[in-house]
XYZ file of C-alpha atoms in Angstrom:
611
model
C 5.971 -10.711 15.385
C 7.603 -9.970 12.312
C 6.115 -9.104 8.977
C 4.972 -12.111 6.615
C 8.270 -12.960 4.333
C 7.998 -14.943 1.587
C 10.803 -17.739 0.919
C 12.909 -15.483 -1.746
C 12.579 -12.682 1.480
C 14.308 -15.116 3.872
C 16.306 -16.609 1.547
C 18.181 -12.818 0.606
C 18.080 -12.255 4.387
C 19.904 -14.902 5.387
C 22.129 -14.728 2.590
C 23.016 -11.380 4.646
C 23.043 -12.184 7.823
C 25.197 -15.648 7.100
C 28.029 -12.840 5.391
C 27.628 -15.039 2.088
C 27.633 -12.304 -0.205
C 31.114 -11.824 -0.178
C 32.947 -14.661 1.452
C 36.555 -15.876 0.427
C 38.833 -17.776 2.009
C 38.175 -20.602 -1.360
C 35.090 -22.074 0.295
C 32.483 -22.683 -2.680
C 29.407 -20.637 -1.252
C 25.934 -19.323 -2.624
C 22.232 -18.770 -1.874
C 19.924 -19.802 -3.896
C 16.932 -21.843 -5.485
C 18.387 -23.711 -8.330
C 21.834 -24.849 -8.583
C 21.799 -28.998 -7.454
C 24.060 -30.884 -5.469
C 25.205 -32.607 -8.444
C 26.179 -29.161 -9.774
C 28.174 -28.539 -6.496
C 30.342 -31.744 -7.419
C 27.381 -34.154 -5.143
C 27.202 -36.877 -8.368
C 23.764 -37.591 -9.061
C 22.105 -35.794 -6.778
C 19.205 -33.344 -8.029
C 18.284 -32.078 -4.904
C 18.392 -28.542 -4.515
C 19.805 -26.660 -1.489
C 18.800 -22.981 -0.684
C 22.409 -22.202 1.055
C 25.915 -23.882 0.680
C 29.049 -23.459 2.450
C 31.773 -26.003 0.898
C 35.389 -25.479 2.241
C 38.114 -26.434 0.126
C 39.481 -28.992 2.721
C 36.745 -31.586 3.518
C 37.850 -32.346 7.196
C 36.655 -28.725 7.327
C 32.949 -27.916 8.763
C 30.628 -27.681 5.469
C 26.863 -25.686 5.890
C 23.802 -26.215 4.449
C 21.040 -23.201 4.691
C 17.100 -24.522 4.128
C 14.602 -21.925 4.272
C 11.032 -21.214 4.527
C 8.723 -18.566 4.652
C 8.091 -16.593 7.501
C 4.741 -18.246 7.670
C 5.565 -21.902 7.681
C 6.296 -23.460 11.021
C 9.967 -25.514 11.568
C 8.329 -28.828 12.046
C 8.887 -32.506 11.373
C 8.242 -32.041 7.906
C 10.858 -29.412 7.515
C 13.248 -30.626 9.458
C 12.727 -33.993 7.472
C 14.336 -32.286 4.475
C 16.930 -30.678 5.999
C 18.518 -33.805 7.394
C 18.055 -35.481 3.723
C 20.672 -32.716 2.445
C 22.329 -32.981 5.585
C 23.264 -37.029 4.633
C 23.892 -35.921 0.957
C 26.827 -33.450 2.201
C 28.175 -36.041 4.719
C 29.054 -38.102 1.700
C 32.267 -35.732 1.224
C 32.422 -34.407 4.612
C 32.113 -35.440 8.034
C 31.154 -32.582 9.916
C 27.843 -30.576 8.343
C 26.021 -28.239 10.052
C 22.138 -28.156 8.880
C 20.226 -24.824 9.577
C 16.386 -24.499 9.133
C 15.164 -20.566 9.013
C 12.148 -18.755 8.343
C 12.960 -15.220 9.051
C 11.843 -15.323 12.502
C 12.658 -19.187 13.954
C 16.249 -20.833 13.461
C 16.708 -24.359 14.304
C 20.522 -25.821 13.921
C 21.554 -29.651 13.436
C 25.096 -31.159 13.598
C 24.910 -33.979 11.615
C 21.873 -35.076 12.571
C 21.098 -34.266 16.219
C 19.799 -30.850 16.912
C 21.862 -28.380 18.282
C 20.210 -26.599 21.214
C 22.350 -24.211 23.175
C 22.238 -21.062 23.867
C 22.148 -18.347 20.956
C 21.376 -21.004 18.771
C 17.523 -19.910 18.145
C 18.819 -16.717 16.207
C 20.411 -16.767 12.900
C 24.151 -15.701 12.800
C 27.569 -15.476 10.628
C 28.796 -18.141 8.814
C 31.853 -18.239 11.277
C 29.584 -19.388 14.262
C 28.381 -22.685 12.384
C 31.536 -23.735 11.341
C 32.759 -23.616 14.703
C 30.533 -25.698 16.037
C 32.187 -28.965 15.541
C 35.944 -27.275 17.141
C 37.236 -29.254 20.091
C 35.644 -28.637 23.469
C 38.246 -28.921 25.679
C 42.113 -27.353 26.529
C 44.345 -28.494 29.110
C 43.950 -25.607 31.626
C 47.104 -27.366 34.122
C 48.772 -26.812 30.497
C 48.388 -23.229 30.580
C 49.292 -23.177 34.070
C 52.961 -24.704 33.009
C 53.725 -22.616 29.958
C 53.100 -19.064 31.974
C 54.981 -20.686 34.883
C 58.065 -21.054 32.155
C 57.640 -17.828 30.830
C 58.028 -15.636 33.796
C 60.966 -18.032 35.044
C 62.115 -17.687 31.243
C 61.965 -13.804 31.469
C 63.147 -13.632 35.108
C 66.120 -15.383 34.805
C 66.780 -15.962 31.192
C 65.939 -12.462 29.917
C 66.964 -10.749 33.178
C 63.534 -8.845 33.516
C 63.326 -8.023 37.062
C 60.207 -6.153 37.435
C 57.068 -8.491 37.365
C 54.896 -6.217 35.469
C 57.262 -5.474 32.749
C 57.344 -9.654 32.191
C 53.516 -9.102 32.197
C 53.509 -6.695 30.152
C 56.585 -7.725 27.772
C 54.315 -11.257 27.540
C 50.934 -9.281 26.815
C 52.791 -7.469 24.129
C 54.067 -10.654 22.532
C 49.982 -12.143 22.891
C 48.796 -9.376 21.346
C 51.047 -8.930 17.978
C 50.473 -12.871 17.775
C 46.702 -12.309 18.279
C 46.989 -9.609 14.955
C 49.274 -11.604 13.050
C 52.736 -10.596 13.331
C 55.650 -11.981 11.882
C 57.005 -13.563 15.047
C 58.659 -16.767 13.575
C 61.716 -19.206 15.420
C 65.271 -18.285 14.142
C 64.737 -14.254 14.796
C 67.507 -12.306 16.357
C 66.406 -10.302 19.175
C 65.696 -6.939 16.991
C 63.937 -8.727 14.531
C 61.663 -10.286 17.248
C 61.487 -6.523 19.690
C 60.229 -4.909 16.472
C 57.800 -7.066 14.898
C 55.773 -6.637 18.208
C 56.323 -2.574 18.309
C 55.247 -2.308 14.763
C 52.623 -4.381 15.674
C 51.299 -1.984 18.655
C 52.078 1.057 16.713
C 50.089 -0.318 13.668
C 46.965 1.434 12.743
C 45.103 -1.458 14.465
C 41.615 0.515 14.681
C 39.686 3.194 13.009
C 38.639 4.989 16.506
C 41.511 7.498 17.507
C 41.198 7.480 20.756
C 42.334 3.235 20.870
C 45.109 4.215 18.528
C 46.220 6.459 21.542
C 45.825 3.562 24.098
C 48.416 1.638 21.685
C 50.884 4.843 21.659
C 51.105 4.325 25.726
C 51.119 0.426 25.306
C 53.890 0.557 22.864
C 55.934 3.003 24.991
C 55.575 0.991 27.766
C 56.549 -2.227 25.939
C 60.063 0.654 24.752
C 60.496 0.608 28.069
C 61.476 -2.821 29.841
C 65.226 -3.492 30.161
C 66.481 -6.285 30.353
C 69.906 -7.928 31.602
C 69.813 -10.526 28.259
C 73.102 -9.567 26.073
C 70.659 -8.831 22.752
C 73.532 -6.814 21.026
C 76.553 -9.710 21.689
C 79.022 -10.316 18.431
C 80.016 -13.785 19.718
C 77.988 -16.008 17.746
C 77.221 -18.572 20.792
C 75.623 -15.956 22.845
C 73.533 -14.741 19.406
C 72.457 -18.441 19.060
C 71.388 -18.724 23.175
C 69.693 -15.456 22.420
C 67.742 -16.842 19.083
C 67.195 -20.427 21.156
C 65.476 -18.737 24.000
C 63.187 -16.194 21.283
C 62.215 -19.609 19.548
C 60.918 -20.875 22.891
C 59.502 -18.134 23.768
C 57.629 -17.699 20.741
C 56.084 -21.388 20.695
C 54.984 -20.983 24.510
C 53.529 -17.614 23.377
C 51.676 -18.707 20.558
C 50.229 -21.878 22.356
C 48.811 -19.666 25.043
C 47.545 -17.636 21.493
C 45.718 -20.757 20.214
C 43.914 -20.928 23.645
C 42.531 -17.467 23.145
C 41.100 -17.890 20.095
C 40.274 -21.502 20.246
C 36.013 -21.478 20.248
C 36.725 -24.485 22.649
C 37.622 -22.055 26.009
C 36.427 -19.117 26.421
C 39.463 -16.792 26.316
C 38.605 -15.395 29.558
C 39.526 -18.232 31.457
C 43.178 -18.593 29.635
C 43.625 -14.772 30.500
C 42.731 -15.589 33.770
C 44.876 -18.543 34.201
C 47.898 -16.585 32.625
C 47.340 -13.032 34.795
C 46.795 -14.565 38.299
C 50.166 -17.356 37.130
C 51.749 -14.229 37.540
C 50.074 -12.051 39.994
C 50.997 -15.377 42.017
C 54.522 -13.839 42.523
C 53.699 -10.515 44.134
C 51.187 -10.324 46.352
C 49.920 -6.930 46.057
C 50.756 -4.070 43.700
C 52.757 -0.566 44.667
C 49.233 0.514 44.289
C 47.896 -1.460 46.828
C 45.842 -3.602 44.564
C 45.089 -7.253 45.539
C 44.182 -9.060 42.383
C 40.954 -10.678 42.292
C 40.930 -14.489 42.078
C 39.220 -15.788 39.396
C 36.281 -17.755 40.311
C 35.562 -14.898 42.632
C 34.874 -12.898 39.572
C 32.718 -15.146 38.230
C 30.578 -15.690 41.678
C 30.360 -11.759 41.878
C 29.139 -12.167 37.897
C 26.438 -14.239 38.874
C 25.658 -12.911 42.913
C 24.524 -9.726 40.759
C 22.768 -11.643 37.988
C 24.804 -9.613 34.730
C 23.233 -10.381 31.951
C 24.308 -10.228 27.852
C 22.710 -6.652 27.847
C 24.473 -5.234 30.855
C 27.103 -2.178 31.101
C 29.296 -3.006 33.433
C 31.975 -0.530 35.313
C 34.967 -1.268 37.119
C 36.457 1.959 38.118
C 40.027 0.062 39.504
C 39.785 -2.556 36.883
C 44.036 -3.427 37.118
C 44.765 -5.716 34.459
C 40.675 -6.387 33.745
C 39.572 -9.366 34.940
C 35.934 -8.618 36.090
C 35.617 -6.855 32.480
C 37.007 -9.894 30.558
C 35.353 -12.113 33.130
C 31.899 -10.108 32.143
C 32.841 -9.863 28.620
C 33.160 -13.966 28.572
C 30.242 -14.657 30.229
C 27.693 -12.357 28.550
C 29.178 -13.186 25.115
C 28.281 -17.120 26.438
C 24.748 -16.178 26.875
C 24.743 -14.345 23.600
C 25.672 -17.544 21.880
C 29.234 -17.386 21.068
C 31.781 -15.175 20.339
C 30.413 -15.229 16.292
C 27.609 -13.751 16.876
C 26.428 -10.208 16.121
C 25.970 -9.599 19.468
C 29.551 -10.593 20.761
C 30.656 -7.436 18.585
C 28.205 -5.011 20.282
C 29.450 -6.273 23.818
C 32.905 -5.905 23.103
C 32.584 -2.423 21.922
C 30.054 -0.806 24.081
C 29.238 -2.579 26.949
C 32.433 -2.766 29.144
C 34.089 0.465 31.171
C 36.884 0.563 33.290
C 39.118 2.759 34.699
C 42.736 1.879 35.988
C 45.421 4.843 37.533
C 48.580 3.391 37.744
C 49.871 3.803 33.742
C 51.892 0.147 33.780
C 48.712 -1.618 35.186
C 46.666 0.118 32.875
C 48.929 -0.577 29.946
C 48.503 -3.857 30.617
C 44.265 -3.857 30.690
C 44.364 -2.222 27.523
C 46.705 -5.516 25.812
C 44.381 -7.432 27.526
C 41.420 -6.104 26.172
C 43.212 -5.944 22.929
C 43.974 -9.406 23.010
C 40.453 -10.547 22.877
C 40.006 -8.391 19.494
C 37.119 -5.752 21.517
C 36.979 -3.563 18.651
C 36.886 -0.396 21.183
C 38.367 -0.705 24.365
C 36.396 1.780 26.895
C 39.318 2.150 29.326
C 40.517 5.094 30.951
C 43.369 5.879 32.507
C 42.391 8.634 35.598
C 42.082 8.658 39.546
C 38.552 6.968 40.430
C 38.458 9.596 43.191
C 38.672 12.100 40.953
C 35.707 14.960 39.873
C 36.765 14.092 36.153
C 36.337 9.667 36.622
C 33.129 10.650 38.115
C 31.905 12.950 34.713
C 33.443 10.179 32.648
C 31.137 7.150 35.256
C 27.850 9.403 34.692
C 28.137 9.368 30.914
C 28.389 5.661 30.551
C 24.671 4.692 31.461
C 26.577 1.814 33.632
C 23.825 -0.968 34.896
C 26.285 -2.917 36.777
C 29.415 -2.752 38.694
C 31.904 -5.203 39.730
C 35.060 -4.418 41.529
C 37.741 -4.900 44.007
C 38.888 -1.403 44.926
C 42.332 -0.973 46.568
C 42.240 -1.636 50.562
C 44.479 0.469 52.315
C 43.281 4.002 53.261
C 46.013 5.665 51.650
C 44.796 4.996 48.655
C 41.631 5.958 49.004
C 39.211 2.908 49.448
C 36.039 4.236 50.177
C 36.624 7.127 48.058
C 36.261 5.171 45.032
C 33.958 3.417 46.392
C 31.582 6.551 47.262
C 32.326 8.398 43.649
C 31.103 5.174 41.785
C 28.059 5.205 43.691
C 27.066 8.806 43.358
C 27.777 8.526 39.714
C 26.132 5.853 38.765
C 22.630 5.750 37.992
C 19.978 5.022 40.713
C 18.803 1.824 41.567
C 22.164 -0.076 40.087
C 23.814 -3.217 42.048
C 26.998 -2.074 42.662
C 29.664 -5.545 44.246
C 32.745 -4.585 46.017
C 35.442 -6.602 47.236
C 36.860 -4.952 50.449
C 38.022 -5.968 54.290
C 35.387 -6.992 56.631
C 35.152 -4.237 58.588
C 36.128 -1.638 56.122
C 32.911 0.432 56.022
C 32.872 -0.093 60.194
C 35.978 1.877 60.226
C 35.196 4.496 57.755
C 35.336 8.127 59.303
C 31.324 9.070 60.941
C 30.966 11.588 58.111
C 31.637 9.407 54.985
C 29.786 6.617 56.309
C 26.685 8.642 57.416
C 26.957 10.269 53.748
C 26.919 7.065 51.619
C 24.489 5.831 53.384
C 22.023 8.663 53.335
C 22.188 8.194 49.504
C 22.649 4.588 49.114
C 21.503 1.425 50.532
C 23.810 -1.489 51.848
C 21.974 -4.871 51.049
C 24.059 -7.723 51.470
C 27.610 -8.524 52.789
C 29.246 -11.942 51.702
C 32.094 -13.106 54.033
C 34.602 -14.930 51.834
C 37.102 -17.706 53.057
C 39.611 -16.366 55.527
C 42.527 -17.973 53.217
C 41.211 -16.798 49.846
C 43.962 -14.004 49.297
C 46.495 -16.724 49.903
C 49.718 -15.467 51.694
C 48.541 -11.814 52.497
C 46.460 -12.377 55.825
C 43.445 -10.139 54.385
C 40.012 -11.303 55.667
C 37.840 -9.943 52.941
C 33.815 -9.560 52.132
C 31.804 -8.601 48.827
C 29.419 -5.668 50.152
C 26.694 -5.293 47.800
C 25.116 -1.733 47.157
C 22.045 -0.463 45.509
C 23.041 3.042 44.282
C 20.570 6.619 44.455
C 18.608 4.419 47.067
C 19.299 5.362 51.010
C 19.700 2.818 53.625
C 16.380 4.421 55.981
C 17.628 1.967 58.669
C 16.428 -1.333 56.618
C 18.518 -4.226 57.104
C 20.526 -5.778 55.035
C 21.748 -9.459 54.870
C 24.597 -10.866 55.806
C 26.499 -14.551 55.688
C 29.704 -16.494 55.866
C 30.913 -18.300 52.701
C 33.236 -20.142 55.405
C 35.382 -22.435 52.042
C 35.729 -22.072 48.628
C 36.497 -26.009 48.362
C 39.582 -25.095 46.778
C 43.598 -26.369 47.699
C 47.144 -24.410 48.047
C 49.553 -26.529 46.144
C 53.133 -26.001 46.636
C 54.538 -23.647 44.487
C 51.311 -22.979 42.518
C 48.698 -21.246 44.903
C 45.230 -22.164 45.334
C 43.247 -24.121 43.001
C 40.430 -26.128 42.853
C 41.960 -29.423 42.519
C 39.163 -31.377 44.006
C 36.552 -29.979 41.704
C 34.253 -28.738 44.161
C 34.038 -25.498 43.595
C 31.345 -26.001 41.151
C 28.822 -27.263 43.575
C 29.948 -24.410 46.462
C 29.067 -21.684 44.208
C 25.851 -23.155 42.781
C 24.806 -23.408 46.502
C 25.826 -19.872 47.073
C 24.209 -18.066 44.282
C 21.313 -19.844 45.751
C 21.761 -18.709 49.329
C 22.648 -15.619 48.313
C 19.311 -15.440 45.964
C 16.868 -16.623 48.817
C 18.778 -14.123 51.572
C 18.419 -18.171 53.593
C 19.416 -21.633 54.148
C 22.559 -21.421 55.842
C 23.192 -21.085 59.621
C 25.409 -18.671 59.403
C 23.003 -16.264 57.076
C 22.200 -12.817 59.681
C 19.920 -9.770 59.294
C 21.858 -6.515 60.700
C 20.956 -3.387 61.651
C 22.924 -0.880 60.210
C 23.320 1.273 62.928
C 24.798 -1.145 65.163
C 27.069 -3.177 62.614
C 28.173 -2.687 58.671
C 29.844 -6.148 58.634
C 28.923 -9.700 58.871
C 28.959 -10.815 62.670
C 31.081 -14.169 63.905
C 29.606 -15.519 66.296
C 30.889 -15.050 69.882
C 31.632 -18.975 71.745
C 29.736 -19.072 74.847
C 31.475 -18.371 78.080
C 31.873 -21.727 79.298
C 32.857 -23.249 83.379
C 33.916 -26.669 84.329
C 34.244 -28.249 87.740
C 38.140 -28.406 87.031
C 38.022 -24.331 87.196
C 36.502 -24.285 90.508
C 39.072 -27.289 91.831
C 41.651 -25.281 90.493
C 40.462 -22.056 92.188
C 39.904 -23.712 95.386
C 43.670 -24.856 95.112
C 45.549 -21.860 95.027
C 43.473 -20.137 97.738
C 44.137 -22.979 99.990
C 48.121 -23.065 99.059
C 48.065 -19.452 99.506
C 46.974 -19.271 103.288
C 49.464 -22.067 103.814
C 52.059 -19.682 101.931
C 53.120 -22.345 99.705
C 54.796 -22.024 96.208
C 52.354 -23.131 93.590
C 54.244 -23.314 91.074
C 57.552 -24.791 92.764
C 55.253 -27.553 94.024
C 54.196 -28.358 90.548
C 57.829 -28.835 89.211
C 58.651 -31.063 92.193
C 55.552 -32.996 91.513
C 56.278 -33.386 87.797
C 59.445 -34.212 88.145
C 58.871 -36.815 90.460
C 56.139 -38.121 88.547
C 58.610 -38.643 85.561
C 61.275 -39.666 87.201
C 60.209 -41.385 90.449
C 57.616 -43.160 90.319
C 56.040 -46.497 88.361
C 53.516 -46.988 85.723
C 51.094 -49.448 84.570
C 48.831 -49.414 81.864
C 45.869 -51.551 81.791
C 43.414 -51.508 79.328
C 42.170 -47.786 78.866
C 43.756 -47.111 82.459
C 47.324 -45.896 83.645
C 48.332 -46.159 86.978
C 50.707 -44.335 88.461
C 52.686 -45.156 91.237
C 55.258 -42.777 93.388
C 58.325 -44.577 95.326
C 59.453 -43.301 98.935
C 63.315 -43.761 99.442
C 65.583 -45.417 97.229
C 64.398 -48.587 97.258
C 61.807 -49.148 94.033
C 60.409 -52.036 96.183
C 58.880 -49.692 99.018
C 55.847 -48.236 98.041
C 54.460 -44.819 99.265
């Protein structure tokens, strides 16, 4: 419990917290006792507000702050007040946000309905209340089309072959948009190429180390050729060049809006606009295998992350668990306004990526969603020095989908995040079914003296559409050995979602929704599917199909009998069977009656004699 406030106490606190000190932007603003809404242009109106927020344009969001001492409960009477000021504001303007505060309790009202969702019991920055009328909803097939034209644009247009320079050429572009570049239609192609690398090479940051990140970003972006004649005198081709950076621009900066429209959280845009592309290569000259989305959200919530978390992925590729966890615990913080949305984005997410285009390409997207400090490092996750850099992060979580193939050293990674991380954290990897079957006696007798295997999720045998990879979350508790215990096991046998043509899998029937609420639950009980198992570890490491009973039918023994017969009478099987079938087709009569078909074979030539 905090200590008793009195009103002037909560009043300069939230004056603080709100940021209405010092706020611009021409929005009349002020804490206070009393100035009168007929002083704040509300004619005749003596009332007296303790907090205002009046933007210049009244189809803007307007605030009004009541407080109370620390003391004094939020009731009916309170509350009663509040929406009295509330009505006085909606005289200019239509949306008004009401907030009651007493230094300890906050209760919010749009218009006049209270506003109940999550984060809204704490007291934040001005920004999150005047986003709380935006528009709730984006057209995510939308998204789908414009990064569909942008990688044919770039492909065949541009002439950029290489599907992670179009990534990373678009990422660029999303990023100097997301920090305000001049990137207008009408720009020749130098104009356009060097308002983004000013844009990357611009002292975006205080922290040196993210300045560096934007050195290797930039010089990757240097990089990219393309077969598009930029440098042309003929004034046609100059104008098809300008055309195509003018379209490219507006599909760029609508994708922009999406990110930092309050209405979607920019996760899912990212995620839309990453796997659009991963959509065209299958796997990566790394052997990576991109995550799918929704995956990354069931593996969020299979290891219950929560807004506090620090979560690792040590092969994060272009970062979709960390935006995927950054999205989700910045939800449960209460929006991407608050206080706490800041401290998430700079201390809370880690990842580590090897190959430097991939990695350029997590740090835009990072950068993209404004993190303030992006905790990415570019090293080997076998390495001695990724595991230093894993112990010094105080990581309670890790999500990942480590690269399958051997070669590149699977279970490697897998066993240098685990003895790195502190004991007793839920580790979630994405890898084959039998992957930790086939791993060498040694390494598998070593993790598991030092770390316990508790659950392994089959997932859909189509879910990495096109590449024939049956896969399975395995679900570790670190600094904990296995001792023999069992762990649990089941088959998630559909995801509910659809492959349409040219677009990959999505979830066109809605029912994904419902699959992974079920799940979660399953998963959470360790029951209530057939197909959940308990395994011994020292007999299997994978979730077991079950074997189809050996079954016999009277035909078999018919069939048996058959051949042993025609074999003492050293007759040809099989040349009796053509003969038969092909008088049976050709020689012979049939009648169908009902459910019954007779048929008849004919001796001779004459169709009237009947055998």
């Amino acid at each position: 419990m905090a200590e008793n406030m009195t009103e002037d106490e909560v009043r300069d606190k939230a004056r603080e917290i709100l940021g209405l000190n010092n706020h611009g932007g021409g929005a009349i603003v002020g804490v206070g006792q009393l100035t009168t809404f007929n002083q704040l242009g509300f004619k005749g109106k003596l009332d007296k507000p303790d907090g205002w927020y009046l933007p210049s344009s009244k189809t803007d969001t307007a605030v009004v702050l009541e407080t109370k001492a620390s003391k004094i409960a939020l009731g009916a009477s309170q509350v009663k007040e509040l929406l009295k000021n509330i009505r006085i504001m909606n005289a200019k303007y239509e949306h008004v946000v009401g907030i009651l505060y007493n230094g300890e309790s906050t209760r919010v009202f749009k218009n006049g309905e209270e506003y109940k969702e999550k984060g809204s019991e704490k007291l934040h920055n001005i920004v999150y209340y005047t986003a709380l009328f935006n528009v709730d909803h984006i057209d995510k097939q939308r998204i789908y089309e414009l990064t569909a034209r942008i990688n044919n644009c770039l492909h065949f247009e541009f002439g950029i072959r290489n599907l992670y320079h179009r990534m990373i050429f678009t990422a660029c572009a999303l990023v100097a948009k997301r920090y305000d570049a001049l990137m207008v239609s009408g720009m020749d192609y130098s104009e356009f190429h060097n308002a983004i690398l000013n844009c990357l090479n611009k002292e975006l940051l205080r922290d040196k180390h993210q300045n560096q990140k934007l050195g290797l970003l930039a010089d990757v972006f240097s990089e990219i050729r393309m077969n598009l004649n930029v440098n042309s005198e003929d004034e046609k081709e100059q104008e098809h060049v300008k055309d195509l950076i003018s379209i490219f621009i507006d599909w760029v900066t609508e994708i922009s809006d999406c990110l930092n429209s309050d209405a979607w959280r920019g996760e899912d845009v990212m995620g839309i606009f990453f796997n659009e592309f991963n959509r065209y290569k299958k796997k990566s000259e790394s052997g990576q295998v991109f995550t799918p989305e929704h995956i990354t959200d069931f593996m969020y919530k299979i290891l219950e992350v929560n807004q506090n978390d620090r979560v690792l992925d040590a092969t994060c590729g272009s970062g979709g668990f960390l935006v995927k966890a950054m999205a989700n615990m910045i939800d449960e913080a209460g929006g991407v306004n608050t206080e706490k949305a800041k401290e998430i984005k700079q201390n809370q997410l880690f990842g580590i990526e090897f190959d430097r285009e991939i990695y350029a390409l997590a740090c835009a997207n990072m950068l993209i969603h404004k993190d303030g400090k992006t905790n990415l490092e570019q090293l080997d996750a076998r390495s001695e020095e990724a595991g230093k850099w894993i112990s010094s992060q105080n990581i309670t979580k890790v999500l990942m989908n480590p690269p399958f193939e051997r070669k590149y050293g699977c279970m490697d990674i897998v066993e240098n995040v685990l003895d790195n991380v502190p004991p007793h954290t839920p580790c979630a990897f994405i890898m084959p079914d039998k992957k930790l079957e086939k791993t060498g006696k040694k390494q598998k007798e070593r993790i598991l003296k030092k770390h316990r295997l508790k659950k392994v999720i089959k997932l859909p045998e189509d879910l990495f559409f096109g590449i024939g990879i049956t896969a399975s979350i395995f679900v570790f508790e670190a600094g904990v050995p296995q001792d023999d215990k069992e762990f649990f096991a089941c088959y998630m046998k559909s995801d509910g979602l659809a492959t349409v043509k040219n677009k990959g899998r999505h979830d066109v029937y809605g029912k994904w929704a419902a699959i992974e609420k079920h799940w979660v639950e399953v998963i959470e009980r360790q029951s209530g599917e057939d197909t959940c198992q308990w395994m011994d570890p020292a007999k299997h490491l994978s979730y077991q199909m079950p074997q189809k009973p050996f079954e016999i039918f009277e035909e078999d023994f018919r069939k048996t009998a058959m051949d042993y017969l025609m074999f003492q009478q050293d007759i040809d099987s099989k040349a009796l069977g053509e003969k038969l079938l092909e008088m049976t087709l050709y020689s012979s009569r049939v009648d169908a009656d009902g459910e019954t078909v007779t048929v008849t074979m004919l001796k001779g030539d004459n169709d009237d004699d009947e055998d």
